[in-house]
PDB file of C-alpha atoms and ligand atoms in Angstrom:
ATOM      1  CA  MET A   1      49.076 -25.499   2.965  1.00  0.00           C
ATOM      2  CA  LEU A   2      47.861 -24.484  -0.495  1.00  0.00           C
ATOM      3  CA  ARG A   3      45.130 -27.093  -0.271  1.00  0.00           C
ATOM      4  CA  THR A   4      43.979 -25.666   3.068  1.00  0.00           C
ATOM      5  CA  ILE A   5      43.886 -22.152   1.616  1.00  0.00           C
ATOM      6  CA  LEU A   6      41.890 -23.345  -1.391  1.00  0.00           C
ATOM      7  CA  ILE A   7      39.385 -25.187   0.811  1.00  0.00           C
ATOM      8  CA  ALA A   8      39.035 -22.133   3.061  1.00  0.00           C
ATOM      9  CA  ALA A   9      38.556 -19.859   0.024  1.00  0.00           C
ATOM     10  CA  ALA A  10      35.940 -22.217  -1.436  1.00  0.00           C
ATOM     11  CA  ALA A  11      34.097 -22.368   1.880  1.00  0.00           C
ATOM     12  CA  LEU A  12      34.154 -18.591   2.126  1.00  0.00           C
ATOM     13  CA  GLY A  13      32.870 -18.291  -1.446  1.00  0.00           C
ATOM     14  CA  ILE A  14      30.026 -20.693  -0.733  1.00  0.00           C
ATOM     15  CA  ALA A  15      29.145 -18.800   2.470  1.00  0.00           C
ATOM     16  CA  ILE A  16      29.106 -15.452   0.638  1.00  0.00           C
ATOM     17  CA  PHE A  17      27.076 -16.865  -2.234  1.00  0.00           C
ATOM     18  CA  GLY A  18      24.680 -18.540   0.209  1.00  0.00           C
ATOM     19  CA  GLY A  19      24.300 -15.337   2.196  1.00  0.00           C
ATOM     20  CA  PHE A  20      23.643 -13.319  -0.961  1.00  0.00           C
ATOM     21  CA  TRP A  21      21.125 -15.874  -2.180  1.00  0.00           C
ATOM     22  CA  TRP A  22      19.329 -15.894   1.155  1.00  0.00           C
ATOM     23  CA  LEU A  23      19.129 -12.126   1.571  1.00  0.00           C
ATOM     24  CA  PHE A  24      18.331 -11.154  -2.016  1.00  0.00           C
ATOM     25  CA  LEU A  25      16.595 -14.081  -3.715  1.00  0.00           C
ATOM     26  CA  ALA A  26      15.341 -16.794  -1.346  1.00  0.00           C
ATOM     27  CA  ASP A  27      11.796 -17.329  -0.120  1.00  0.00           C
ATOM     28  CA  SER A  28      10.323 -14.797  -2.555  1.00  0.00           C
ATOM     29  CA  LYS A  29       8.181 -16.799  -4.997  1.00  0.00           C
ATOM     30  CA  ALA A  30       4.405 -17.060  -4.698  1.00  0.00           C
ATOM     31  CA  PRO A  31       2.838 -20.519  -4.316  1.00  0.00           C
ATOM     32  CA  ALA A  32       1.298 -22.290  -7.323  1.00  0.00           C
ATOM     33  CA  ALA A  33      -2.231 -21.557  -6.143  1.00  0.00           C
ATOM     34  CA  ALA A  34      -4.129 -19.590  -3.502  1.00  0.00           C
ATOM     35  CA  PRO A  35      -7.711 -20.702  -4.059  1.00  0.00           C
ATOM     36  CA  GLY A  36     -10.513 -18.663  -2.542  1.00  0.00           C
ATOM     37  CA  LEU A  37      -8.241 -16.037  -1.003  1.00  0.00           C
ATOM     38  CA  PHE A  38      -9.652 -13.013  -2.841  1.00  0.00           C
ATOM     39  CA  ALA A  39     -13.218 -13.594  -4.021  1.00  0.00           C
ATOM     40  CA  ILE A  40     -14.164 -10.739  -6.340  1.00  0.00           C
ATOM     41  CA  GLU A  41     -17.696 -12.089  -6.858  1.00  0.00           C
ATOM     42  CA  ASP A  42     -18.283 -11.671  -3.133  1.00  0.00           C
ATOM     43  CA  TRP A  43     -17.033  -8.065  -3.324  1.00  0.00           C
ATOM     44  CA  ARG A  44     -19.237  -7.354  -6.338  1.00  0.00           C
ATOM     45  CA  SER A  45     -22.264  -8.784  -4.528  1.00  0.00           C
ATOM     46  CA  ARG A  46     -21.853  -5.974  -1.993  1.00  0.00           C
ATOM     47  CA  LEU A  47     -22.094  -3.178  -4.569  1.00  0.00           C
ATOM     48  CA  PRO A  48     -25.345  -1.234  -5.001  1.00  0.00           C
ATOM     49  CA  GLU A  49     -27.525  -2.192  -7.948  1.00  0.00           C
ATOM     50  CA  ASP A  50     -28.167   1.459  -8.738  1.00  0.00           C
ATOM     51  CA  ALA A  51     -25.044   2.655 -10.583  1.00  0.00           C
ATOM     52  CA  SER A  52     -25.878   6.288  -9.819  1.00  0.00           C
ATOM     53  CA  ALA A  53     -25.047   5.568  -6.165  1.00  0.00           C
ATOM     54  CA  LEU A  54     -21.429   4.736  -7.087  1.00  0.00           C
ATOM     55  CA  PRO A  55     -18.486   7.153  -6.853  1.00  0.00           C
ATOM     56  CA  THR A  56     -17.816   9.383  -9.852  1.00  0.00           C
ATOM     57  CA  GLU A  57     -14.028   9.384  -9.717  1.00  0.00           C
ATOM     58  CA  ILE A  58     -10.858   8.342  -7.890  1.00  0.00           C
ATOM     59  CA  ARG A  59      -8.219  10.993  -7.265  1.00  0.00           C
ATOM     60  CA  VAL A  60      -4.642  10.658  -6.022  1.00  0.00           C
ATOM     61  CA  LEU A  61      -2.581  13.290  -4.211  1.00  0.00           C
ATOM     62  CA  GLU A  62       1.181  12.814  -4.185  1.00  0.00           C
ATOM     63  CA  ILE A  63       2.788  13.997  -0.949  1.00  0.00           C
ATOM     64  CA  GLY A  64       6.315  12.832  -1.665  1.00  0.00           C
ATOM     65  CA  ARG A  65       8.472  10.789  -3.979  1.00  0.00           C
ATOM     66  CA  ASP A  66      11.804   8.999  -3.980  1.00  0.00           C
ATOM     67  CA  LYS A  67      13.785   6.406  -5.890  1.00  0.00           C
ATOM     68  CA  ALA A  68      15.217   3.078  -4.686  1.00  0.00           C
ATOM     69  CA  PRO A  69      16.700   0.019  -6.404  1.00  0.00           C
ATOM     70  CA  GLY A  70      14.108  -2.254  -7.995  1.00  0.00           C
ATOM     71  CA  PHE A  71      15.484  -5.285  -6.163  1.00  0.00           C
ATOM     72  CA  ALA A  72      14.160  -3.809  -2.885  1.00  0.00           C
ATOM     73  CA  ALA A  73      10.575  -4.059  -4.129  1.00  0.00           C
ATOM     74  CA  ARG A  74      10.947  -7.344  -5.998  1.00  0.00           C
ATOM     75  CA  ALA A  75      13.586  -9.985  -5.237  1.00  0.00           C
ATOM     76  CA  GLY A  76      15.938 -10.338  -8.201  1.00  0.00           C
ATOM     77  CA  GLY A  77      14.925  -7.003  -9.768  1.00  0.00           C
ATOM     78  CA  PHE A  78      18.551  -5.969 -10.235  1.00  0.00           C
ATOM     79  CA  GLY A  79      19.334  -3.139 -12.616  1.00  0.00           C
ATOM     80  CA  THR A  80      15.847  -1.614 -12.370  1.00  0.00           C
ATOM     81  CA  ASP A  81      14.611   1.481 -10.538  1.00  0.00           C
ATOM     82  CA  TRP A  82      11.683   1.681  -8.186  1.00  0.00           C
ATOM     83  CA  ASN A  83      10.217   5.178  -8.497  1.00  0.00           C
ATOM     84  CA  THR A  84       8.456   5.421  -5.158  1.00  0.00           C
ATOM     85  CA  THR A  85       5.495   7.658  -4.448  1.00  0.00           C
ATOM     86  CA  TYR A  86       3.897   8.575  -1.109  1.00  0.00           C
ATOM     87  CA  ASN A  87       0.282   9.529  -1.563  1.00  0.00           C
ATOM     88  CA  ALA A  88      -3.328   9.477  -0.455  1.00  0.00           C
ATOM     89  CA  VAL A  89      -6.404   8.559  -2.485  1.00  0.00           C
ATOM     90  CA  GLN A  90      -9.727  10.417  -2.538  1.00  0.00           C
ATOM     91  CA  ILE A  91     -12.886   8.611  -3.648  1.00  0.00           C
ATOM     92  CA  VAL A  92     -15.446  11.170  -4.834  1.00  0.00           C
ATOM     93  CA  TRP A  93     -19.260  11.061  -4.984  1.00  0.00           C
ATOM     94  CA  PRO A  94     -21.398  14.059  -5.912  1.00  0.00           C
ATOM     95  CA  ASP A  95     -22.200  14.674  -2.251  1.00  0.00           C
ATOM     96  CA  ARG A  96     -19.254  13.260  -0.283  1.00  0.00           C
ATOM     97  CA  THR A  97     -15.678  11.989  -0.282  1.00  0.00           C
ATOM     98  CA  LEU A  98     -13.740   9.144   1.330  1.00  0.00           C
ATOM     99  CA  ILE A  99      -9.964   9.232   1.839  1.00  0.00           C
ATOM    100  CA  VAL A 100      -7.648   6.228   1.800  1.00  0.00           C
ATOM    101  CA  ASP A 101      -4.299   6.584   3.622  1.00  0.00           C
ATOM    102  CA  GLY A 102      -2.518   9.322   5.533  1.00  0.00           C
ATOM    103  CA  ALA A 103       0.866   9.372   3.760  1.00  0.00           C
ATOM    104  CA  ILE A 104       3.888  10.910   5.435  1.00  0.00           C
ATOM    105  CA  ASP A 105       4.713  14.244   6.993  1.00  0.00           C
ATOM    106  CA  ALA A 106       7.900  16.211   6.254  1.00  0.00           C
ATOM    107  CA  ALA A 107       9.972  14.774   9.105  1.00  0.00           C
ATOM    108  CA  THR A 108       9.082  11.176   8.274  1.00  0.00           C
ATOM    109  CA  ALA A 109       9.729  11.698   4.571  1.00  0.00           C
ATOM    110  CA  ALA A 110      13.167  13.197   5.289  1.00  0.00           C
ATOM    111  CA  GLY A 111      14.008  10.287   7.583  1.00  0.00           C
ATOM    112  CA  MET A 112      13.161   7.756   4.850  1.00  0.00           C
ATOM    113  CA  LYS A 113      15.084   9.480   2.053  1.00  0.00           C
ATOM    114  CA  GLN A 114      16.837   7.079  -0.340  1.00  0.00           C
ATOM    115  CA  SER A 115      17.948   9.294  -3.224  1.00  0.00           C
ATOM    116  CA  GLU A 116      19.257  12.869  -2.903  1.00  0.00           C
ATOM    117  CA  ALA A 117      18.445  13.533  -6.559  1.00  0.00           C
ATOM    118  CA  ASP A 118      14.941  12.066  -6.675  1.00  0.00           C
ATOM    119  CA  TRP A 119      13.536  12.697  -3.202  1.00  0.00           C
ATOM    120  CA  ALA A 120      10.844  15.358  -2.874  1.00  0.00           C
ATOM    121  CA  PHE A 121       8.246  16.365  -0.299  1.00  0.00           C
ATOM    122  CA  ASP A 122       5.269  18.593  -1.143  1.00  0.00           C
ATOM    123  CA  ALA A 123       4.348  20.548   2.011  1.00  0.00           C
ATOM    124  CA  ALA A 124       1.351  22.200   0.341  1.00  0.00           C
ATOM    125  CA  ALA A 125      -0.028  18.807  -0.708  1.00  0.00           C
ATOM    126  CA  TYR A 126       0.309  17.548   2.877  1.00  0.00           C
ATOM    127  CA  GLU A 127      -1.706  20.579   4.080  1.00  0.00           C
ATOM    128  CA  THR A 128      -4.317  19.794   1.406  1.00  0.00           C
ATOM    129  CA  LEU A 129      -4.533  16.238   2.732  1.00  0.00           C
ATOM    130  CA  LEU A 130      -4.978  17.403   6.338  1.00  0.00           C
ATOM    131  CA  ALA A 131      -7.814  19.740   5.281  1.00  0.00           C
ATOM    132  CA  ALA A 132      -9.456  17.193   2.958  1.00  0.00           C
ATOM    133  CA  MET A 133      -9.606  14.657   5.783  1.00  0.00           C
ATOM    134  CA  LEU A 134     -11.821  17.013   7.779  1.00  0.00           C
ATOM    135  CA  LYS A 135     -14.231  17.303   4.838  1.00  0.00           C
ATOM    136  CA  ALA A 136     -14.311  13.567   4.120  1.00  0.00           C
ATOM    137  CA  GLU A 137     -17.183  11.446   5.313  1.00  0.00           C
ATOM    138  CA  GLN A 138     -14.729   8.646   6.141  1.00  0.00           C
ATOM    139  CA  VAL A 139     -10.963   8.176   6.376  1.00  0.00           C
ATOM    140  CA  VAL A 140      -9.512   4.667   6.081  1.00  0.00           C
ATOM    141  CA  ILE A 141      -5.929   3.395   5.814  1.00  0.00           C
ATOM    142  CA  THR A 142      -4.584   0.421   3.887  1.00  0.00           C
ATOM    143  CA  HIS A 143      -2.329  -0.467   6.824  1.00  0.00           C
ATOM    144  CA  GLU A 144      -0.590   0.828   9.897  1.00  0.00           C
ATOM    145  CA  HIS A 145       2.934   1.582   8.595  1.00  0.00           C
ATOM    146  CA  LEU A 146       4.514   4.982   9.138  1.00  0.00           C
ATOM    147  CA  ASP A 147       4.263   6.107   5.513  1.00  0.00           C
ATOM    148  CA  HIS A 148       0.472   5.605   5.482  1.00  0.00           C
ATOM    149  CA  VAL A 149      -0.663   7.053   8.812  1.00  0.00           C
ATOM    150  CA  MET A 150       1.027  10.379   9.565  1.00  0.00           C
ATOM    151  CA  ALA A 151      -1.868  12.661   8.591  1.00  0.00           C
ATOM    152  CA  VAL A 152      -3.940  10.567  11.004  1.00  0.00           C
ATOM    153  CA  ALA A 153      -1.537  10.082  13.943  1.00  0.00           C
ATOM    154  CA  ARG A 154      -0.193  13.659  13.676  1.00  0.00           C
ATOM    155  CA  HIS A 155      -3.323  15.469  12.498  1.00  0.00           C
ATOM    156  CA  PRO A 156      -3.490  18.962  14.052  1.00  0.00           C
ATOM    157  CA  ASP A 157      -7.226  18.626  14.811  1.00  0.00           C
ATOM    158  CA  PRO A 158      -7.661  15.096  16.179  1.00  0.00           C
ATOM    159  CA  ALA A 159     -11.044  15.812  17.745  1.00  0.00           C
ATOM    160  CA  ALA A 160     -12.514  16.783  14.358  1.00  0.00           C
ATOM    161  CA  LEU A 161     -10.823  13.875  12.595  1.00  0.00           C
ATOM    162  CA  ALA A 162     -11.757  11.112  15.051  1.00  0.00           C
ATOM    163  CA  PRO A 163     -15.453  10.715  14.084  1.00  0.00           C
ATOM    164  CA  ARG A 164     -14.411  10.207  10.435  1.00  0.00           C
ATOM    165  CA  LEU A 165     -11.819   7.496  11.112  1.00  0.00           C
ATOM    166  CA  VAL A 166     -12.885   4.011  10.060  1.00  0.00           C
ATOM    167  CA  LEU A 167     -10.066   1.754  11.230  1.00  0.00           C
ATOM    168  CA  ASN A 168      -9.566  -1.842  12.332  1.00  0.00           C
ATOM    169  CA  ALA A 169      -8.152  -2.872  15.711  1.00  0.00           C
ATOM    170  CA  PRO A 170      -4.493  -3.473  14.688  1.00  0.00           C
ATOM    171  CA  GLN A 171      -4.435  -0.119  12.907  1.00  0.00           C
ATOM    172  CA  ILE A 172      -5.683   1.725  15.997  1.00  0.00           C
ATOM    173  CA  GLY A 173      -3.179  -0.164  18.129  1.00  0.00           C
ATOM    174  CA  ALA A 174      -0.263   1.071  16.019  1.00  0.00           C
ATOM    175  CA  LEU A 175      -1.117   4.787  15.951  1.00  0.00           C
ATOM    176  CA  PRO A 176       0.466   5.753  19.320  1.00  0.00           C
ATOM    177  CA  ILE A 177       3.898   4.770  17.941  1.00  0.00           C
ATOM    178  CA  PHE A 178       3.686   7.552  15.352  1.00  0.00           C
ATOM    179  CA  ALA A 179       2.184  10.362  17.413  1.00  0.00           C
ATOM    180  CA  ILE A 180       4.467  13.190  18.504  1.00  0.00           C
ATOM    181  CA  GLY A 181       4.059  12.972  22.260  1.00  0.00           C
ATOM    182  CA  ALA A 182       0.973  11.159  23.487  1.00  0.00           C
ATOM    183  CA  LEU A 183      -1.719  10.295  20.962  1.00  0.00           C
ATOM    184  CA  ASP A 184      -4.741  12.549  21.446  1.00  0.00           C
ATOM    185  CA  PRO A 185      -7.389  10.807  23.592  1.00  0.00           C
ATOM    186  CA  ALA A 186     -10.005  11.356  20.847  1.00  0.00           C
ATOM    187  CA  ILE A 187      -8.006   9.041  18.578  1.00  0.00           C
ATOM    188  CA  ALA A 188      -6.423   6.784  21.201  1.00  0.00           C
ATOM    189  CA  GLY A 189      -9.909   5.924  22.478  1.00  0.00           C
ATOM    190  CA  LEU A 190     -11.371   5.059  19.067  1.00  0.00           C
ATOM    191  CA  ALA A 191     -13.365   1.872  18.807  1.00  0.00           C
ATOM    192  CA  PRO A 192     -12.675  -0.244  15.696  1.00  0.00           C
ATOM    193  CA  ARG A 193     -15.267   0.375  12.992  1.00  0.00           C
ATOM    194  CA  LEU A 194     -13.993  -2.469  10.802  1.00  0.00           C
ATOM    195  CA  ASP A 195     -14.374  -5.971  12.170  1.00  0.00           C
ATOM    196  CA  GLY A 196     -11.848  -7.915  10.085  1.00  0.00           C
ATOM    197  CA  THR A 197     -14.367  -9.320   7.627  1.00  0.00           C
ATOM    198  CA  VAL A 198     -15.137  -8.199   4.055  1.00  0.00           C
ATOM    199  CA  GLN A 199     -17.290  -5.098   4.525  1.00  0.00           C
ATOM    200  CA  SER A 200     -18.942  -2.497   2.313  1.00  0.00           C
ATOM    201  CA  ILE A 201     -18.292   0.884   3.930  1.00  0.00           C
ATOM    202  CA  ALA A 202     -19.901   3.162   1.319  1.00  0.00           C
ATOM    203  CA  PRO A 203     -21.786   2.623  -1.959  1.00  0.00           C
ATOM    204  CA  GLY A 204     -19.173   1.157  -4.308  1.00  0.00           C
ATOM    205  CA  VAL A 205     -16.385   0.712  -1.738  1.00  0.00           C
ATOM    206  CA  VAL A 206     -15.573  -2.660  -0.175  1.00  0.00           C
ATOM    207  CA  ILE A 207     -12.842  -3.341   2.396  1.00  0.00           C
ATOM    208  CA  ILE A 208     -11.079  -6.712   2.146  1.00  0.00           C
ATOM    209  CA  PRO A 209      -8.898  -7.782   5.104  1.00  0.00           C
ATOM    210  CA  ALA A 210      -5.443  -8.946   3.974  1.00  0.00           C
ATOM    211  CA  ALA A 211      -3.243  -9.497   7.044  1.00  0.00           C
ATOM    212  CA  GLY A 212       0.333 -10.317   6.067  1.00  0.00           C
ATOM    213  CA  HIS A 213       2.363  -7.206   5.261  1.00  0.00           C
ATOM    214  CA  THR A 214       1.005  -6.040   8.633  1.00  0.00           C
ATOM    215  CA  PRO A 215      -1.746  -7.462  10.861  1.00  0.00           C
ATOM    216  CA  GLY A 216      -4.077  -4.577   9.924  1.00  0.00           C
ATOM    217  CA  SER A 217      -3.470  -4.636   6.149  1.00  0.00           C
ATOM    218  CA  GLN A 218      -6.508  -4.505   3.880  1.00  0.00           C
ATOM    219  CA  LEU A 219      -7.446  -3.980   0.242  1.00  0.00           C
ATOM    220  CA  VAL A 220      -9.939  -1.372  -0.977  1.00  0.00           C
ATOM    221  CA  PHE A 221     -12.168  -2.396  -3.901  1.00  0.00           C
ATOM    222  CA  ILE A 222     -13.954   0.409  -5.749  1.00  0.00           C
ATOM    223  CA  ARG A 223     -16.401   0.500  -8.639  1.00  0.00           C
ATOM    224  CA  THR A 224     -17.090   3.891 -10.188  1.00  0.00           C
ATOM    225  CA  GLN A 225     -20.167   5.014 -12.145  1.00  0.00           C
ATOM    226  CA  ASP A 226     -18.434   4.344 -15.477  1.00  0.00           C
ATOM    227  CA  GLY A 227     -18.268   0.653 -14.498  1.00  0.00           C
ATOM    228  CA  ARG A 228     -14.513   0.582 -13.938  1.00  0.00           C
ATOM    229  CA  GLU A 229     -13.181  -1.420 -11.023  1.00  0.00           C
ATOM    230  CA  THR A 230     -10.078  -0.493  -9.035  1.00  0.00           C
ATOM    231  CA  LEU A 231      -8.275  -2.386  -6.279  1.00  0.00           C
ATOM    232  CA  LEU A 232      -5.962  -0.485  -3.933  1.00  0.00           C
ATOM    233  CA  ILE A 233      -3.589  -3.085  -2.488  1.00  0.00           C
ATOM    234  CA  GLY A 234      -1.534  -0.872  -0.154  1.00  0.00           C
ATOM    235  CA  ASP A 235       1.854  -2.528   0.365  1.00  0.00           C
ATOM    236  CA  VAL A 236       0.962  -6.150  -0.393  1.00  0.00           C
ATOM    237  CA  ALA A 237       3.370  -5.363  -3.242  1.00  0.00           C
ATOM    238  CA  TRP A 238       5.514  -2.246  -3.608  1.00  0.00           C
ATOM    239  CA  SER A 239       5.375  -2.385  -7.396  1.00  0.00           C
ATOM    240  CA  LEU A 240       2.968  -4.038  -9.814  1.00  0.00           C
ATOM    241  CA  ASP A 241       5.740  -6.085 -11.407  1.00  0.00           C
ATOM    242  CA  ALA A 242       5.985  -7.978  -8.098  1.00  0.00           C
ATOM    243  CA  VAL A 243       2.421  -9.185  -8.707  1.00  0.00           C
ATOM    244  CA  GLU A 244       3.027  -9.851 -12.391  1.00  0.00           C
ATOM    245  CA  THR A 245       6.202 -11.858 -11.705  1.00  0.00           C
ATOM    246  CA  LEU A 246       4.803 -13.509  -8.547  1.00  0.00           C
ATOM    247  CA  THR A 247       7.850 -12.353  -6.585  1.00  0.00           C
ATOM    248  CA  THR A 248       7.781 -10.554  -3.242  1.00  0.00           C
ATOM    249  CA  ARG A 249      10.379  -8.365  -1.519  1.00  0.00           C
ATOM    250  CA  PRO A 250      13.775  -9.898  -0.659  1.00  0.00           C
ATOM    251  CA  VAL A 251      14.367 -11.365   2.808  1.00  0.00           C
ATOM    252  CA  LEU A 252      16.803  -8.450   3.310  1.00  0.00           C
ATOM    253  CA  THR A 253      13.835  -6.116   3.873  1.00  0.00           C
ATOM    254  CA  GLN A 254      12.805  -8.179   6.900  1.00  0.00           C
ATOM    255  CA  TYR A 255      16.055  -7.206   8.591  1.00  0.00           C
ATOM    256  CA  MET A 256      16.435  -3.672   7.272  1.00  0.00           C
ATOM    257  CA  ILE A 257      12.896  -2.293   7.236  1.00  0.00           C
ATOM    258  CA  PHE A 258      10.177  -4.269   8.967  1.00  0.00           C
ATOM    259  CA  ASP A 259       9.737  -4.474  12.709  1.00  0.00           C
ATOM    260  CA  PRO A 260       7.877  -6.677  13.367  1.00  0.00           C
ATOM    261  CA  ASN A 261       8.522  -8.810  10.292  1.00  0.00           C
ATOM    262  CA  GLU A 262       5.978  -9.408   7.590  1.00  0.00           C
ATOM    263  CA  ASP A 263       4.139 -12.703   7.426  1.00  0.00           C
ATOM    264  CA  ARG A 264       5.849 -13.680   4.163  1.00  0.00           C
ATOM    265  CA  THR A 265       3.779 -16.805   3.688  1.00  0.00           C
ATOM    266  CA  SER A 266       0.584 -14.754   3.674  1.00  0.00           C
ATOM    267  CA  VAL A 267       2.046 -12.036   1.423  1.00  0.00           C
ATOM    268  CA  LYS A 268       3.229 -14.612  -1.111  1.00  0.00           C
ATOM    269  CA  ALA A 269      -0.207 -16.263  -1.195  1.00  0.00           C
ATOM    270  CA  GLN A 270      -1.787 -12.829  -1.700  1.00  0.00           C
ATOM    271  CA  LEU A 271       0.537 -12.165  -4.660  1.00  0.00           C
ATOM    272  CA  ARG A 272      -0.663 -15.385  -6.265  1.00  0.00           C
ATOM    273  CA  ALA A 273      -4.304 -14.490  -5.606  1.00  0.00           C
ATOM    274  CA  LEU A 274      -3.830 -10.970  -7.036  1.00  0.00           C
ATOM    275  CA  HIS A 275      -1.969 -12.308 -10.064  1.00  0.00           C
ATOM    276  CA  ASP A 276      -4.779 -14.757 -10.834  1.00  0.00           C
ATOM    277  CA  LEU A 277      -7.409 -12.084 -10.166  1.00  0.00           C
ATOM    278  CA  MET A 278      -5.753  -9.779 -12.712  1.00  0.00           C
ATOM    279  CA  GLU A 279      -5.549 -12.554 -15.267  1.00  0.00           C
ATOM    280  CA  ALA A 280      -9.240 -13.389 -14.846  1.00  0.00           C
ATOM    281  CA  ASN A 281     -10.268  -9.695 -14.771  1.00  0.00           C
ATOM    282  CA  PRO A 282      -8.029  -7.859 -17.247  1.00  0.00           C
ATOM    283  CA  ASP A 283     -10.018  -4.622 -16.872  1.00  0.00           C
ATOM    284  CA  LEU A 284      -9.451  -4.486 -13.094  1.00  0.00           C
ATOM    285  CA  THR A 285      -6.952  -1.741 -12.175  1.00  0.00           C
ATOM    286  CA  VAL A 286      -4.685  -3.001  -9.376  1.00  0.00           C
ATOM    287  CA  ILE A 287      -2.675  -0.266  -7.654  1.00  0.00           C
ATOM    288  CA  PRO A 288       0.198  -0.813  -5.205  1.00  0.00           C
ATOM    289  CA  ALA A 289       0.427   2.362  -3.090  1.00  0.00           C
ATOM    290  CA  HIS A 290       4.080   3.109  -3.901  1.00  0.00           C
ATOM    291  CA  ASP A 291       4.302   2.299  -7.624  1.00  0.00           C
ATOM    292  CA  GLY A 292       5.069   5.795  -8.926  1.00  0.00           C
ATOM    293  CA  ASP A 293       5.485   4.805 -12.576  1.00  0.00           C
ATOM    294  CA  LEU A 294       2.174   2.943 -12.609  1.00  0.00           C
ATOM    295  CA  ILE A 295       0.258   5.749 -10.894  1.00  0.00           C
ATOM    296  CA  ARG A 296       1.658   8.424 -13.219  1.00  0.00           C
ATOM    297  CA  GLY A 297       0.640   6.248 -16.177  1.00  0.00           C
ATOM    298  CA  LEU A 298      -2.895   5.806 -14.804  1.00  0.00           C
ATOM    299  CA  ILE A 299      -3.192   9.593 -14.439  1.00  0.00           C
ATOM    300  CA  GLN A 300      -2.073  10.032 -18.059  1.00  0.00           C
ATOM    301  CA  ASP A 301      -4.633   7.444 -19.157  1.00  0.00           C
ATOM    302  CA  ASP A 302      -7.414   9.194 -17.199  1.00  0.00           C
ATOM    303  CA  LEU A 303      -7.900   6.149 -14.955  1.00  0.00           C
ATOM    304  CA  LEU A 304      -6.971   8.298 -11.952  1.00  0.00           C
ATOM    305  CA  THR A 305      -7.319  12.063 -11.479  1.00  0.00           C
ATOM    306  CA  GLU A 306      -4.333  13.989 -10.156  1.00  0.00           C
ATOM    307  CA  GLY A 307      -4.792  16.052  -6.984  1.00  0.00           C
ATOM    308  CA  PHE A 308      -7.678  16.264  -4.512  1.00  0.00           C
ATOM    309  CA  LYS A 309     -11.042  17.893  -5.018  1.00  0.00           C
ATOM    310  CA  GLU A 310     -11.259  20.767  -2.535  1.00  0.00           C
TER     311      GLU A 310
HETATM  312 ZN1   ZN B 401       3.878  -0.920   4.522  1.00  0.00          ZN
HETATM  313 ZN1   ZN B 402       4.249   1.927   2.497  1.00  0.00          ZN
END
């Protein structure tokens, strides 16, 4: 009898340990190499030779913030915090602007709240984003998830916004899910203006397709007039330490958050490629959209400017 109980207890222990391992640690490490995946020389070849044509600055507008356990953003990151930010980026030239991402609106932010103490939503900043989109020459998104598209899918003036939207086909396909009621025909009927290849969309701004986190995911490579290079990576990683440690989100997120699931194999290869890119280009600033600590540090170091230019 005792032997049976001990065997049952051991089996249960192994099952619990195995389940924990699978959900929190397994299948999270990047491969040893991802040759040719992100070719920065190709991106650079698409930049204008005349530096005065490049953007003058990159600005970031925080719409909301929150805090979650670090192990959600990076498998094995127990005992750390992930200070999450929801934001949009404005690329500024003397005569025009380009906006990257549509962040979240109040209802979406409230529905995603993780921490009572650390959650915040800035309604005035969201209004600023809505207005800035109508002054921008172009509006792009890193990918089609709910916390990056609301100022697009729920914009109060879709007819004015539509001509500025530069989206790829999977991104357009996802927008109806996030509209309140039917998506306005001006946006629902958009034709893709990105074709899924590496494309320069403005002087100093190159779009790099990176399907994996979602089918429509892409990176945004920017060189400013001061010669600095910045790479917005959306949600390929939720925090920069995921790139540095070559470790993606835990499998748990596939069940709790993503529907449909990520293509983990692609995301892990992208982490390797980004890691190697950073090592080979130490001056390149790589920015995951939700890494609040990193973005606040970049603002302090004058590598990003806080708030949008009106
Ligand atoms: Zn995402
Ligand atoms: Zn996101």
